[in-house]
Each structure stands twice: as C-alpha cells, then as structure tokens.
C-alpha cells in the first residue's frame, strides 16, 4: 500500500509489517538521548520500537490530512516481555478513534508487536493531535463527551519527587534523533514558527525514551504498563530533569519531565512494572 492510500479514520488498518531494531541503530538513537548502551543490554528499548507507530501516523496524516501538523500528545506502552535486539517482529496497527480537540483532532490508534509464533511482546497506543495552524477543528471528527484523555489522567502532584536523570537537548541531538523525518516541526525553525512554536520541538518519542530509561535505572524490567502524557513542547535547546516518585514497595509509580523553568513538560503513570530480565 502506498502512502497515498493511508487514511485517518476509525477502523482503518495499516498494512502489517515485519520490523527489527538492531544494536547499531539502538546505540545511535540512544546516543542522541544520553542513554548508555548497557542500559538495555541485548534487548530493545520499547520506546524505540514504538517510534514506527508515530512514523506511520505521520505518513497517514500527511497523506490524508494535508496542512495539519502531527503532534504526539499521549503514549501508552505495555511491554509483555522484552524483545531481543535484531529479532523480526510483526507490527499490526489500526485507528480506533478520531476525536475533536481545541486545535484540530486527535487520532487514536492501537499497535501490536508479535514474534513469528504469534507471541505478543508489546502493545502501543499513541494519541496524535492533528494541529490546525488556523486553530479550527475538523467537523468530520467525533467529539468526545468526556474531558480530553490527556487532562483526565494527569499525574497528581502530591510531592515525593526526586531527580533521576538530567538531559540537555540540542539542535544536533534533536536533528540526529529525527534523521530523515518528514515532520519538519522537529528540524526546521520556520516550520516550527508557523505552527506557533518559538523553535523546533523534540520528537515526543524522544521524551518517551527519557521517561522509559527511568524504569531501567535500578534493574531491567521484564514487563511494564505506562501511560505518558505530553504537557508542553520540549524545545531543541531545553534542559530537562527526569523525576520519579516511588510507592510503598519502592518501585516507581510516577515519572515526569521538568524543563529549566520548572514546568512539567511530560508526566507518566506507571500502572505496573515487574523486574527479572
């Protein structure tokens, strides 16, 4: 199926793909995130596997909704078991809902990564906002009767946060991570300005990598269920602190990214995590 055949509509199924993430590509991308190669060992960073879902969302939006800018706003990942580096996985995805939002629409999709024998390793559910530069919604979408999901599930700030890692974004790391992207909002200052940003913004998935790394600082997780919400843009020159909060068992229950001005740019709820790899 060509890119021109992709459609952003509920029920549309993307053609199945076989994908693999090798050690060299993981090392390259992690280099732009300040993540050491030993962090994940011989296993894939689920956040890097999940990049393909955003690439395909972007292609579909650019093909069927030209003029709208795709912006990643929510990402839910459920790792059922870690994927070995280099192993081919079957990727299946479809749109489950198109909902109206203040500046356009939100495309919600569900993706599954399976081994050759059908074993499910990873489920990814991203929300991608299709931003209208004129600030007008699209009447073709479904208006949700509930409050927007990204506002419903905000991680309540009751204190107890501690800095886990610090990241410094630069134009070089942003462009390196977004190598060959067709979404110029990440790499071109003029495009970013057109959509209301003072400078290019890093890919939402790069923030996903920052957040997921926090789960692997103490040990490598066997499985996890996490929902990450992007609150504010992270610009390509921002400094970001990754903070965590632990529950009674000592495991992380919340993670957030805070910029140099003290604003939370992303937060995450860790619904479950199990260690053992």
PDB file of C-alpha atoms in Angstrom:
ATOM      1  CA  UNK A   1       0.000   0.000   0.000  1.00  0.00           C
ATOM      2  CA  UNK A   2       1.357   3.426  -0.979  1.00  0.00           C
ATOM      3  CA  UNK A   3       1.377   6.387   1.396  1.00  0.00           C
ATOM      4  CA  UNK A   4      -1.402   7.984  -0.653  1.00  0.00           C
ATOM      5  CA  UNK A   5      -3.669   5.046   0.279  1.00  0.00           C
ATOM      6  CA  UNK A   6      -3.335   5.645   4.021  1.00  0.00           C
ATOM      7  CA  UNK A   7      -6.443   7.052   5.687  1.00  0.00           C
ATOM      8  CA  UNK A   8      -7.028   8.656   9.069  1.00  0.00           C
ATOM      9  CA  UNK A   9     -10.413   7.227  10.011  1.00  0.00           C
ATOM     10  CA  UNK A  10     -11.733   4.865  12.691  1.00  0.00           C
ATOM     11  CA  UNK A  11     -11.205   1.226  11.770  1.00  0.00           C
ATOM     12  CA  UNK A  12      -8.548   1.857   9.139  1.00  0.00           C
ATOM     13  CA  UNK A  13      -5.943  -0.927   9.418  1.00  0.00           C
ATOM     14  CA  UNK A  14      -2.365  -0.290   8.382  1.00  0.00           C
ATOM     15  CA  UNK A  15      -0.687  -2.987   6.280  1.00  0.00           C
ATOM     16  CA  UNK A  16       1.180  -5.448   8.504  1.00  0.00           C
ATOM     17  CA  UNK A  17       4.948  -5.014   8.603  1.00  0.00           C
ATOM     18  CA  UNK A  18       7.925  -7.015   9.807  1.00  0.00           C
ATOM     19  CA  UNK A  19      10.401  -4.806  11.629  1.00  0.00           C
ATOM     20  CA  UNK A  20      13.600  -5.285  13.606  1.00  0.00           C
ATOM     21  CA  UNK A  21      15.742  -2.980  15.732  1.00  0.00           C
ATOM     22  CA  UNK A  22      19.436  -3.815  15.636  1.00  0.00           C
ATOM     23  CA  UNK A  23      22.083  -2.942  18.195  1.00  0.00           C
ATOM     24  CA  UNK A  24      23.786  -0.329  15.996  1.00  0.00           C
ATOM     25  CA  UNK A  25      20.585   1.669  15.436  1.00  0.00           C
ATOM     26  CA  UNK A  26      19.636   1.470  19.116  1.00  0.00           C
ATOM     27  CA  UNK A  27      23.109   2.688  20.053  1.00  0.00           C
ATOM     28  CA  UNK A  28      22.852   5.577  17.540  1.00  0.00           C
ATOM     29  CA  UNK A  29      19.464   6.754  18.803  1.00  0.00           C
ATOM     30  CA  UNK A  30      20.419   6.315  22.448  1.00  0.00           C
ATOM     31  CA  UNK A  31      23.484   8.462  21.749  1.00  0.00           C
ATOM     32  CA  UNK A  32      21.117  11.341  20.993  1.00  0.00           C
ATOM     33  CA  UNK A  33      19.254  10.650  24.273  1.00  0.00           C
ATOM     34  CA  UNK A  34      22.245  10.340  26.590  1.00  0.00           C
ATOM     35  CA  UNK A  35      21.406   6.680  27.321  1.00  0.00           C
ATOM     36  CA  UNK A  36      24.373   4.292  27.763  1.00  0.00           C
ATOM     37  CA  UNK A  37      24.399   1.090  25.642  1.00  0.00           C
ATOM     38  CA  UNK A  38      24.494  -1.115  28.748  1.00  0.00           C
ATOM     39  CA  UNK A  39      21.129   0.184  29.968  1.00  0.00           C
ATOM     40  CA  UNK A  40      19.142  -2.289  27.844  1.00  0.00           C
ATOM     41  CA  UNK A  41      21.853  -4.845  27.068  1.00  0.00           C
ATOM     42  CA  UNK A  42      20.790  -7.287  24.344  1.00  0.00           C
ATOM     43  CA  UNK A  43      17.149  -6.191  24.477  1.00  0.00           C
ATOM     44  CA  UNK A  44      15.224  -3.495  22.623  1.00  0.00           C
ATOM     45  CA  UNK A  45      14.188  -0.240  24.222  1.00  0.00           C
ATOM     46  CA  UNK A  46      10.409  -0.477  23.774  1.00  0.00           C
ATOM     47  CA  UNK A  47      10.308   3.257  23.189  1.00  0.00           C
ATOM     48  CA  UNK A  48      12.493   2.848  20.115  1.00  0.00           C
ATOM     49  CA  UNK A  49      10.355   0.028  18.759  1.00  0.00           C
ATOM     50  CA  UNK A  50       7.352   2.311  19.254  1.00  0.00           C
ATOM     51  CA  UNK A  51       8.818   5.028  17.009  1.00  0.00           C
ATOM     52  CA  UNK A  52       7.439   3.222  13.969  1.00  0.00           C
ATOM     53  CA  UNK A  53       3.872   3.832  15.140  1.00  0.00           C
ATOM     54  CA  UNK A  54       4.485   7.584  15.072  1.00  0.00           C
ATOM     55  CA  UNK A  55       6.205   7.451  11.675  1.00  0.00           C
ATOM     56  CA  UNK A  56       3.167   5.668  10.238  1.00  0.00           C
ATOM     57  CA  UNK A  57       0.754   8.075  11.937  1.00  0.00           C
ATOM     58  CA  UNK A  58       2.698  10.973  10.428  1.00  0.00           C
ATOM     59  CA  UNK A  59       2.605   9.411   6.950  1.00  0.00           C
ATOM     60  CA  UNK A  60      -1.148   8.831   7.188  1.00  0.00           C
ATOM     61  CA  UNK A  61      -1.854  12.371   8.396  1.00  0.00           C
ATOM     62  CA  UNK A  62       0.328  13.962   5.731  1.00  0.00           C
ATOM     63  CA  UNK A  63      -1.334  11.842   3.032  1.00  0.00           C
ATOM     64  CA  UNK A  64      -4.972  12.249   4.035  1.00  0.00           C
ATOM     65  CA  UNK A  65      -4.995  15.478   6.083  1.00  0.00           C
ATOM     66  CA  UNK A  66      -2.503  17.752   4.288  1.00  0.00           C
ATOM     67  CA  UNK A  67      -1.934  21.066   6.017  1.00  0.00           C
ATOM     68  CA  UNK A  68      -2.302  19.609   9.512  1.00  0.00           C
ATOM     69  CA  UNK A  69       0.766  19.058  11.683  1.00  0.00           C
ATOM     70  CA  UNK A  70       1.007  15.792  13.648  1.00  0.00           C
ATOM     71  CA  UNK A  71       1.939  16.338  17.312  1.00  0.00           C
ATOM     72  CA  UNK A  72       2.363  13.386  19.678  1.00  0.00           C
ATOM     73  CA  UNK A  73       0.309  14.033  22.853  1.00  0.00           C
ATOM     74  CA  UNK A  74      -0.198  10.708  24.700  1.00  0.00           C
ATOM     75  CA  UNK A  75       1.679   7.403  24.579  1.00  0.00           C
ATOM     76  CA  UNK A  76       0.718   4.206  26.355  1.00  0.00           C
ATOM     77  CA  UNK A  77       3.071   1.233  26.236  1.00  0.00           C
ATOM     78  CA  UNK A  78       2.516  -2.230  27.657  1.00  0.00           C
ATOM     79  CA  UNK A  79       5.580  -4.429  27.425  1.00  0.00           C
ATOM     80  CA  UNK A  80       4.501  -8.019  27.962  1.00  0.00           C
ATOM     81  CA  UNK A  81       8.054  -9.337  27.529  1.00  0.00           C
ATOM     82  CA  UNK A  82      11.267  -7.711  26.249  1.00  0.00           C
ATOM     83  CA  UNK A  83      12.142  -8.073  22.557  1.00  0.00           C
ATOM     84  CA  UNK A  84      15.675  -9.235  21.712  1.00  0.00           C
ATOM     85  CA  UNK A  85      17.698  -6.870  19.547  1.00  0.00           C
ATOM     86  CA  UNK A  86      17.689  -7.903  15.894  1.00  0.00           C
ATOM     87  CA  UNK A  87      14.612 -10.146  16.087  1.00  0.00           C
ATOM     88  CA  UNK A  88      11.964  -9.570  13.421  1.00  0.00           C
ATOM     89  CA  UNK A  89       8.564  -8.682  14.847  1.00  0.00           C
ATOM     90  CA  UNK A  90       5.218  -8.400  13.105  1.00  0.00           C
ATOM     91  CA  UNK A  91       3.601  -4.976  13.570  1.00  0.00           C
ATOM     92  CA  UNK A  92      -0.157  -4.567  13.159  1.00  0.00           C
ATOM     93  CA  UNK A  93      -1.994  -1.292  13.790  1.00  0.00           C
ATOM     94  CA  UNK A  94      -5.314   0.431  13.269  1.00  0.00           C
ATOM     95  CA  UNK A  95      -7.104   3.646  14.139  1.00  0.00           C
ATOM     96  CA  UNK A  96      -9.650   3.210  16.915  1.00  0.00           C
ATOM     97  CA  UNK A  97     -10.990   6.780  17.228  1.00  0.00           C
ATOM     98  CA  UNK A  98     -10.742  10.261  15.741  1.00  0.00           C
ATOM     99  CA  UNK A  99     -11.799  12.876  18.318  1.00  0.00           C
ATOM    100  CA  UNK A 100     -12.163  16.650  18.046  1.00  0.00           C
ATOM    101  CA  UNK A 101      -9.757  18.804  20.061  1.00  0.00           C
ATOM    102  CA  UNK A 102      -9.242  22.515  20.589  1.00  0.00           C
ATOM    103  CA  UNK A 103      -6.679  22.944  17.809  1.00  0.00           C
ATOM    104  CA  UNK A 104      -7.693  20.191  15.420  1.00  0.00           C
ATOM    105  CA  UNK A 105      -8.294  16.486  16.062  1.00  0.00           C
ATOM    106  CA  UNK A 106      -6.724  13.596  17.952  1.00  0.00           C
ATOM    107  CA  UNK A 107      -6.071  10.332  16.126  1.00  0.00           C
ATOM    108  CA  UNK A 108      -6.003   7.347  18.499  1.00  0.00           C
ATOM    109  CA  UNK A 109      -4.528   4.067  17.349  1.00  0.00           C
ATOM    110  CA  UNK A 110      -3.528   0.650  18.701  1.00  0.00           C
ATOM    111  CA  UNK A 111      -0.473  -1.350  17.628  1.00  0.00           C
ATOM    112  CA  UNK A 112       0.730  -4.856  18.465  1.00  0.00           C
ATOM    113  CA  UNK A 113       4.238  -6.291  18.102  1.00  0.00           C
ATOM    114  CA  UNK A 114       4.368 -10.086  17.843  1.00  0.00           C
ATOM    115  CA  UNK A 115       7.061 -12.699  17.377  1.00  0.00           C
ATOM    116  CA  UNK A 116       6.955 -15.141  14.480  1.00  0.00           C
ATOM    117  CA  UNK A 117       4.997 -17.656  16.596  1.00  0.00           C
ATOM    118  CA  UNK A 118       2.359 -15.032  17.455  1.00  0.00           C
ATOM    119  CA  UNK A 119       3.597 -14.229  20.973  1.00  0.00           C
ATOM    120  CA  UNK A 120       2.598 -10.664  21.879  1.00  0.00           C
ATOM    121  CA  UNK A 121       5.569  -8.679  23.205  1.00  0.00           C
ATOM    122  CA  UNK A 122       4.430  -5.060  23.066  1.00  0.00           C
ATOM    123  CA  UNK A 123       1.203  -3.059  22.760  1.00  0.00           C
ATOM    124  CA  UNK A 124       1.414   0.648  21.909  1.00  0.00           C
ATOM    125  CA  UNK A 125      -1.489   3.120  21.973  1.00  0.00           C
ATOM    126  CA  UNK A 126      -0.470   6.618  20.851  1.00  0.00           C
ATOM    127  CA  UNK A 127      -2.626   9.722  20.608  1.00  0.00           C
ATOM    128  CA  UNK A 128      -1.502  12.074  17.843  1.00  0.00           C
ATOM    129  CA  UNK A 129      -3.018  15.533  17.582  1.00  0.00           C
ATOM    130  CA  UNK A 130      -3.502  16.877  14.071  1.00  0.00           C
ATOM    131  CA  UNK A 131      -2.837  20.558  14.688  1.00  0.00           C
ATOM    132  CA  UNK A 132      -4.666  23.082  12.543  1.00  0.00           C
ATOM    133  CA  UNK A 133      -2.458  26.185  12.169  1.00  0.00           C
ATOM    134  CA  UNK A 134      -5.648  28.252  11.829  1.00  0.00           C
ATOM    135  CA  UNK A 135      -6.896  26.914  15.180  1.00  0.00           C
ATOM    136  CA  UNK A 136     -10.054  25.380  13.723  1.00  0.00           C
ATOM    137  CA  UNK A 137     -11.348  21.891  14.498  1.00  0.00           C
ATOM    138  CA  UNK A 138     -12.468  19.470  11.775  1.00  0.00           C
ATOM    139  CA  UNK A 139     -16.165  18.771  11.776  1.00  0.00           C
ATOM    140  CA  UNK A 140     -15.513  15.275  10.470  1.00  0.00           C
ATOM    141  CA  UNK A 141     -14.310  14.032  13.853  1.00  0.00           C
ATOM    142  CA  UNK A 142     -16.163  12.624  16.815  1.00  0.00           C
ATOM    143  CA  UNK A 143     -16.447  14.980  19.763  1.00  0.00           C
ATOM    144  CA  UNK A 144     -15.916  13.125  22.987  1.00  0.00           C
ATOM    145  CA  UNK A 145     -18.445  13.728  25.763  1.00  0.00           C
ATOM    146  CA  UNK A 146     -15.717  13.212  28.356  1.00  0.00           C
ATOM    147  CA  UNK A 147     -12.873  15.553  29.202  1.00  0.00           C
ATOM    148  CA  UNK A 148      -9.813  15.041  26.989  1.00  0.00           C
ATOM    149  CA  UNK A 149      -7.861  11.945  27.975  1.00  0.00           C
ATOM    150  CA  UNK A 150      -4.634  13.872  28.353  1.00  0.00           C
ATOM    151  CA  UNK A 151      -6.316  16.007  31.038  1.00  0.00           C
ATOM    152  CA  UNK A 152      -8.273  13.184  32.712  1.00  0.00           C
ATOM    153  CA  UNK A 153      -5.198  11.226  33.682  1.00  0.00           C
ATOM    154  CA  UNK A 154      -2.842  13.922  34.926  1.00  0.00           C
ATOM    155  CA  UNK A 155      -0.389  12.573  37.495  1.00  0.00           C
ATOM    156  CA  UNK A 156      -1.495  14.226  40.745  1.00  0.00           C
ATOM    157  CA  UNK A 157       1.272  16.294  42.312  1.00  0.00           C
ATOM    158  CA  UNK A 158       1.353  15.227  45.946  1.00  0.00           C
ATOM    159  CA  UNK A 159       5.107  15.605  46.379  1.00  0.00           C
ATOM    160  CA  UNK A 160       7.776  12.981  46.847  1.00  0.00           C
ATOM    161  CA  UNK A 161       9.567  13.643  43.559  1.00  0.00           C
ATOM    162  CA  UNK A 162      13.322  13.058  43.200  1.00  0.00           C
ATOM    163  CA  UNK A 163      15.599  13.749  40.229  1.00  0.00           C
ATOM    164  CA  UNK A 164      16.650  10.519  38.494  1.00  0.00           C
ATOM    165  CA  UNK A 165      18.499  11.797  35.401  1.00  0.00           C
ATOM    166  CA  UNK A 166      19.113  15.049  33.559  1.00  0.00           C
ATOM    167  CA  UNK A 167      19.042  15.601  29.794  1.00  0.00           C
ATOM    168  CA  UNK A 168      20.262  18.512  27.672  1.00  0.00           C
ATOM    169  CA  UNK A 169      18.548  18.848  24.306  1.00  0.00           C
ATOM    170  CA  UNK A 170      20.451  20.463  21.431  1.00  0.00           C
ATOM    171  CA  UNK A 171      19.689  21.078  17.760  1.00  0.00           C
ATOM    172  CA  UNK A 172      22.253  18.383  16.949  1.00  0.00           C
ATOM    173  CA  UNK A 173      20.688  15.701  19.163  1.00  0.00           C
ATOM    174  CA  UNK A 174      17.182  16.656  18.024  1.00  0.00           C
ATOM    175  CA  UNK A 175      18.033  16.511  14.318  1.00  0.00           C
ATOM    176  CA  UNK A 176      20.084  13.351  14.809  1.00  0.00           C
ATOM    177  CA  UNK A 177      17.217  11.590  16.553  1.00  0.00           C
ATOM    178  CA  UNK A 178      14.777  12.809  13.873  1.00  0.00           C
ATOM    179  CA  UNK A 179      17.068  11.897  10.969  1.00  0.00           C
ATOM    180  CA  UNK A 180      15.082  11.643   7.699  1.00  0.00           C
ATOM    181  CA  UNK A 181      11.849  12.814   9.327  1.00  0.00           C
ATOM    182  CA  UNK A 182       9.181  14.305   7.079  1.00  0.00           C
ATOM    183  CA  UNK A 183       7.740  16.249  10.035  1.00  0.00           C
ATOM    184  CA  UNK A 184       9.740  19.472   9.816  1.00  0.00           C
ATOM    185  CA  UNK A 185       8.291  20.790  13.062  1.00  0.00           C
ATOM    186  CA  UNK A 186      11.241  18.945  14.680  1.00  0.00           C
ATOM    187  CA  UNK A 187      14.038  20.236  12.451  1.00  0.00           C
ATOM    188  CA  UNK A 188      13.089  23.474  10.677  1.00  0.00           C
ATOM    189  CA  UNK A 189      12.725  26.745  12.632  1.00  0.00           C
ATOM    190  CA  UNK A 190      10.429  28.322  10.015  1.00  0.00           C
ATOM    191  CA  UNK A 191       8.034  25.374  10.108  1.00  0.00           C
ATOM    192  CA  UNK A 192       8.009  25.362  13.911  1.00  0.00           C
ATOM    193  CA  UNK A 193       7.223  29.090  13.962  1.00  0.00           C
ATOM    194  CA  UNK A 194       4.365  28.589  11.516  1.00  0.00           C
ATOM    195  CA  UNK A 195       2.709  26.246  13.995  1.00  0.00           C
ATOM    196  CA  UNK A 196       3.205  28.567  16.944  1.00  0.00           C
ATOM    197  CA  UNK A 197       6.457  27.240  18.457  1.00  0.00           C
ATOM    198  CA  UNK A 198       9.411  29.514  19.230  1.00  0.00           C
ATOM    199  CA  UNK A 199      11.824  26.837  17.945  1.00  0.00           C
ATOM    200  CA  UNK A 200      11.704  23.238  16.698  1.00  0.00           C
ATOM    201  CA  UNK A 201      10.449  20.750  19.275  1.00  0.00           C
ATOM    202  CA  UNK A 202      11.967  17.361  20.015  1.00  0.00           C
ATOM    203  CA  UNK A 203      10.023  14.280  18.977  1.00  0.00           C
ATOM    204  CA  UNK A 204       7.567  13.118  21.604  1.00  0.00           C
ATOM    205  CA  UNK A 205       9.123   9.698  21.296  1.00  0.00           C
ATOM    206  CA  UNK A 206      12.487  11.097  22.414  1.00  0.00           C
ATOM    207  CA  UNK A 207      10.786  12.161  25.638  1.00  0.00           C
ATOM    208  CA  UNK A 208       9.373   8.617  25.816  1.00  0.00           C
ATOM    209  CA  UNK A 209      12.957   7.318  25.766  1.00  0.00           C
ATOM    210  CA  UNK A 210      13.922   9.722  28.566  1.00  0.00           C
ATOM    211  CA  UNK A 211      10.983   8.537  30.690  1.00  0.00           C
ATOM    212  CA  UNK A 212      11.338   4.804  30.000  1.00  0.00           C
ATOM    213  CA  UNK A 213      15.029   4.895  30.889  1.00  0.00           C
ATOM    214  CA  UNK A 214      13.961   5.738  34.443  1.00  0.00           C
ATOM    215  CA  UNK A 215      12.325   2.302  34.743  1.00  0.00           C
ATOM    216  CA  UNK A 216      15.681   0.663  33.957  1.00  0.00           C
ATOM    217  CA  UNK A 217      17.965   2.615  36.289  1.00  0.00           C
ATOM    218  CA  UNK A 218      17.761   0.091  39.136  1.00  0.00           C
ATOM    219  CA  UNK A 219      17.198  -3.066  37.060  1.00  0.00           C
ATOM    220  CA  UNK A 220      15.883  -4.063  33.640  1.00  0.00           C
ATOM    221  CA  UNK A 221      12.093  -4.618  33.631  1.00  0.00           C
ATOM    222  CA  UNK A 222      10.532  -7.803  32.306  1.00  0.00           C
ATOM    223  CA  UNK A 223       7.157  -6.130  31.799  1.00  0.00           C
ATOM    224  CA  UNK A 224       5.502  -2.784  32.394  1.00  0.00           C
ATOM    225  CA  UNK A 225       2.375  -0.751  31.717  1.00  0.00           C
ATOM    226  CA  UNK A 226       2.920   3.001  31.474  1.00  0.00           C
ATOM    227  CA  UNK A 227       0.975   5.967  30.139  1.00  0.00           C
ATOM    228  CA  UNK A 228       2.941   9.071  29.196  1.00  0.00           C
ATOM    229  CA  UNK A 229       1.277  12.427  28.594  1.00  0.00           C
ATOM    230  CA  UNK A 230       2.996  15.325  26.859  1.00  0.00           C
ATOM    231  CA  UNK A 231       2.004  18.577  28.588  1.00  0.00           C
ATOM    232  CA  UNK A 232       4.191  21.192  26.929  1.00  0.00           C
ATOM    233  CA  UNK A 233       6.579  21.221  23.980  1.00  0.00           C
ATOM    234  CA  UNK A 234      10.214  20.396  24.655  1.00  0.00           C
ATOM    235  CA  UNK A 235      12.338  22.684  22.511  1.00  0.00           C
ATOM    236  CA  UNK A 236      15.544  21.580  20.879  1.00  0.00           C
ATOM    237  CA  UNK A 237      17.612  23.684  23.312  1.00  0.00           C
ATOM    238  CA  UNK A 238      15.807  22.777  26.563  1.00  0.00           C
ATOM    239  CA  UNK A 239      17.357  21.228  29.662  1.00  0.00           C
ATOM    240  CA  UNK A 240      15.115  18.524  31.133  1.00  0.00           C
ATOM    241  CA  UNK A 241      15.185  16.814  34.536  1.00  0.00           C
ATOM    242  CA  UNK A 242      13.580  13.368  34.754  1.00  0.00           C
ATOM    243  CA  UNK A 243      11.996  12.942  38.182  1.00  0.00           C
ATOM    244  CA  UNK A 244      10.400   9.924  39.806  1.00  0.00           C
ATOM    245  CA  UNK A 245       8.121   9.109  42.701  1.00  0.00           C
ATOM    246  CA  UNK A 246       8.043   5.716  44.407  1.00  0.00           C
ATOM    247  CA  UNK A 247       5.242   3.787  46.043  1.00  0.00           C
ATOM    248  CA  UNK A 248       5.291   1.800  49.287  1.00  0.00           C
ATOM    249  CA  UNK A 249       7.001  -1.143  47.561  1.00  0.00           C
ATOM    250  CA  UNK A 250       9.852   1.086  46.418  1.00  0.00           C
ATOM    251  CA  UNK A 251       9.071   0.858  42.703  1.00  0.00           C
ATOM    252  CA  UNK A 252       8.332   3.889  40.571  1.00  0.00           C
ATOM    253  CA  UNK A 253       4.668   4.842  40.363  1.00  0.00           C
ATOM    254  CA  UNK A 254       5.099   8.194  38.633  1.00  0.00           C
ATOM    255  CA  UNK A 255       7.680   9.792  36.349  1.00  0.00           C
ATOM    256  CA  UNK A 256       7.782  13.318  34.999  1.00  0.00           C
ATOM    257  CA  UNK A 257       9.998  15.530  32.851  1.00  0.00           C
ATOM    258  CA  UNK A 258      10.571  19.088  34.078  1.00  0.00           C
ATOM    259  CA  UNK A 259      12.150  21.851  31.999  1.00  0.00           C
ATOM    260  CA  UNK A 260      14.606  24.512  33.125  1.00  0.00           C
ATOM    261  CA  UNK A 261      11.776  26.859  34.078  1.00  0.00           C
ATOM    262  CA  UNK A 262      10.302  24.297  36.460  1.00  0.00           C
ATOM    263  CA  UNK A 263       7.340  23.414  34.237  1.00  0.00           C
ATOM    264  CA  UNK A 264       6.269  19.797  33.807  1.00  0.00           C
ATOM    265  CA  UNK A 265       6.570  19.033  30.089  1.00  0.00           C
ATOM    266  CA  UNK A 266       5.525  15.378  30.375  1.00  0.00           C
ATOM    267  CA  UNK A 267       4.264  13.096  33.106  1.00  0.00           C
ATOM    268  CA  UNK A 268       3.633   9.390  33.324  1.00  0.00           C
ATOM    269  CA  UNK A 269       1.680   6.949  35.427  1.00  0.00           C
ATOM    270  CA  UNK A 270       3.369   3.590  35.946  1.00  0.00           C
ATOM    271  CA  UNK A 271       0.388   1.253  36.198  1.00  0.00           C
ATOM    272  CA  UNK A 272       2.555  -1.850  36.650  1.00  0.00           C
ATOM    273  CA  UNK A 273       6.194  -2.907  36.433  1.00  0.00           C
ATOM    274  CA  UNK A 274       7.868  -6.268  37.046  1.00  0.00           C
ATOM    275  CA  UNK A 275      11.603  -6.913  37.064  1.00  0.00           C
ATOM    276  CA  UNK A 276      13.565 -10.020  36.253  1.00  0.00           C
ATOM    277  CA  UNK A 277      15.424  -9.749  32.928  1.00  0.00           C
TER     278      UNK A 277
END
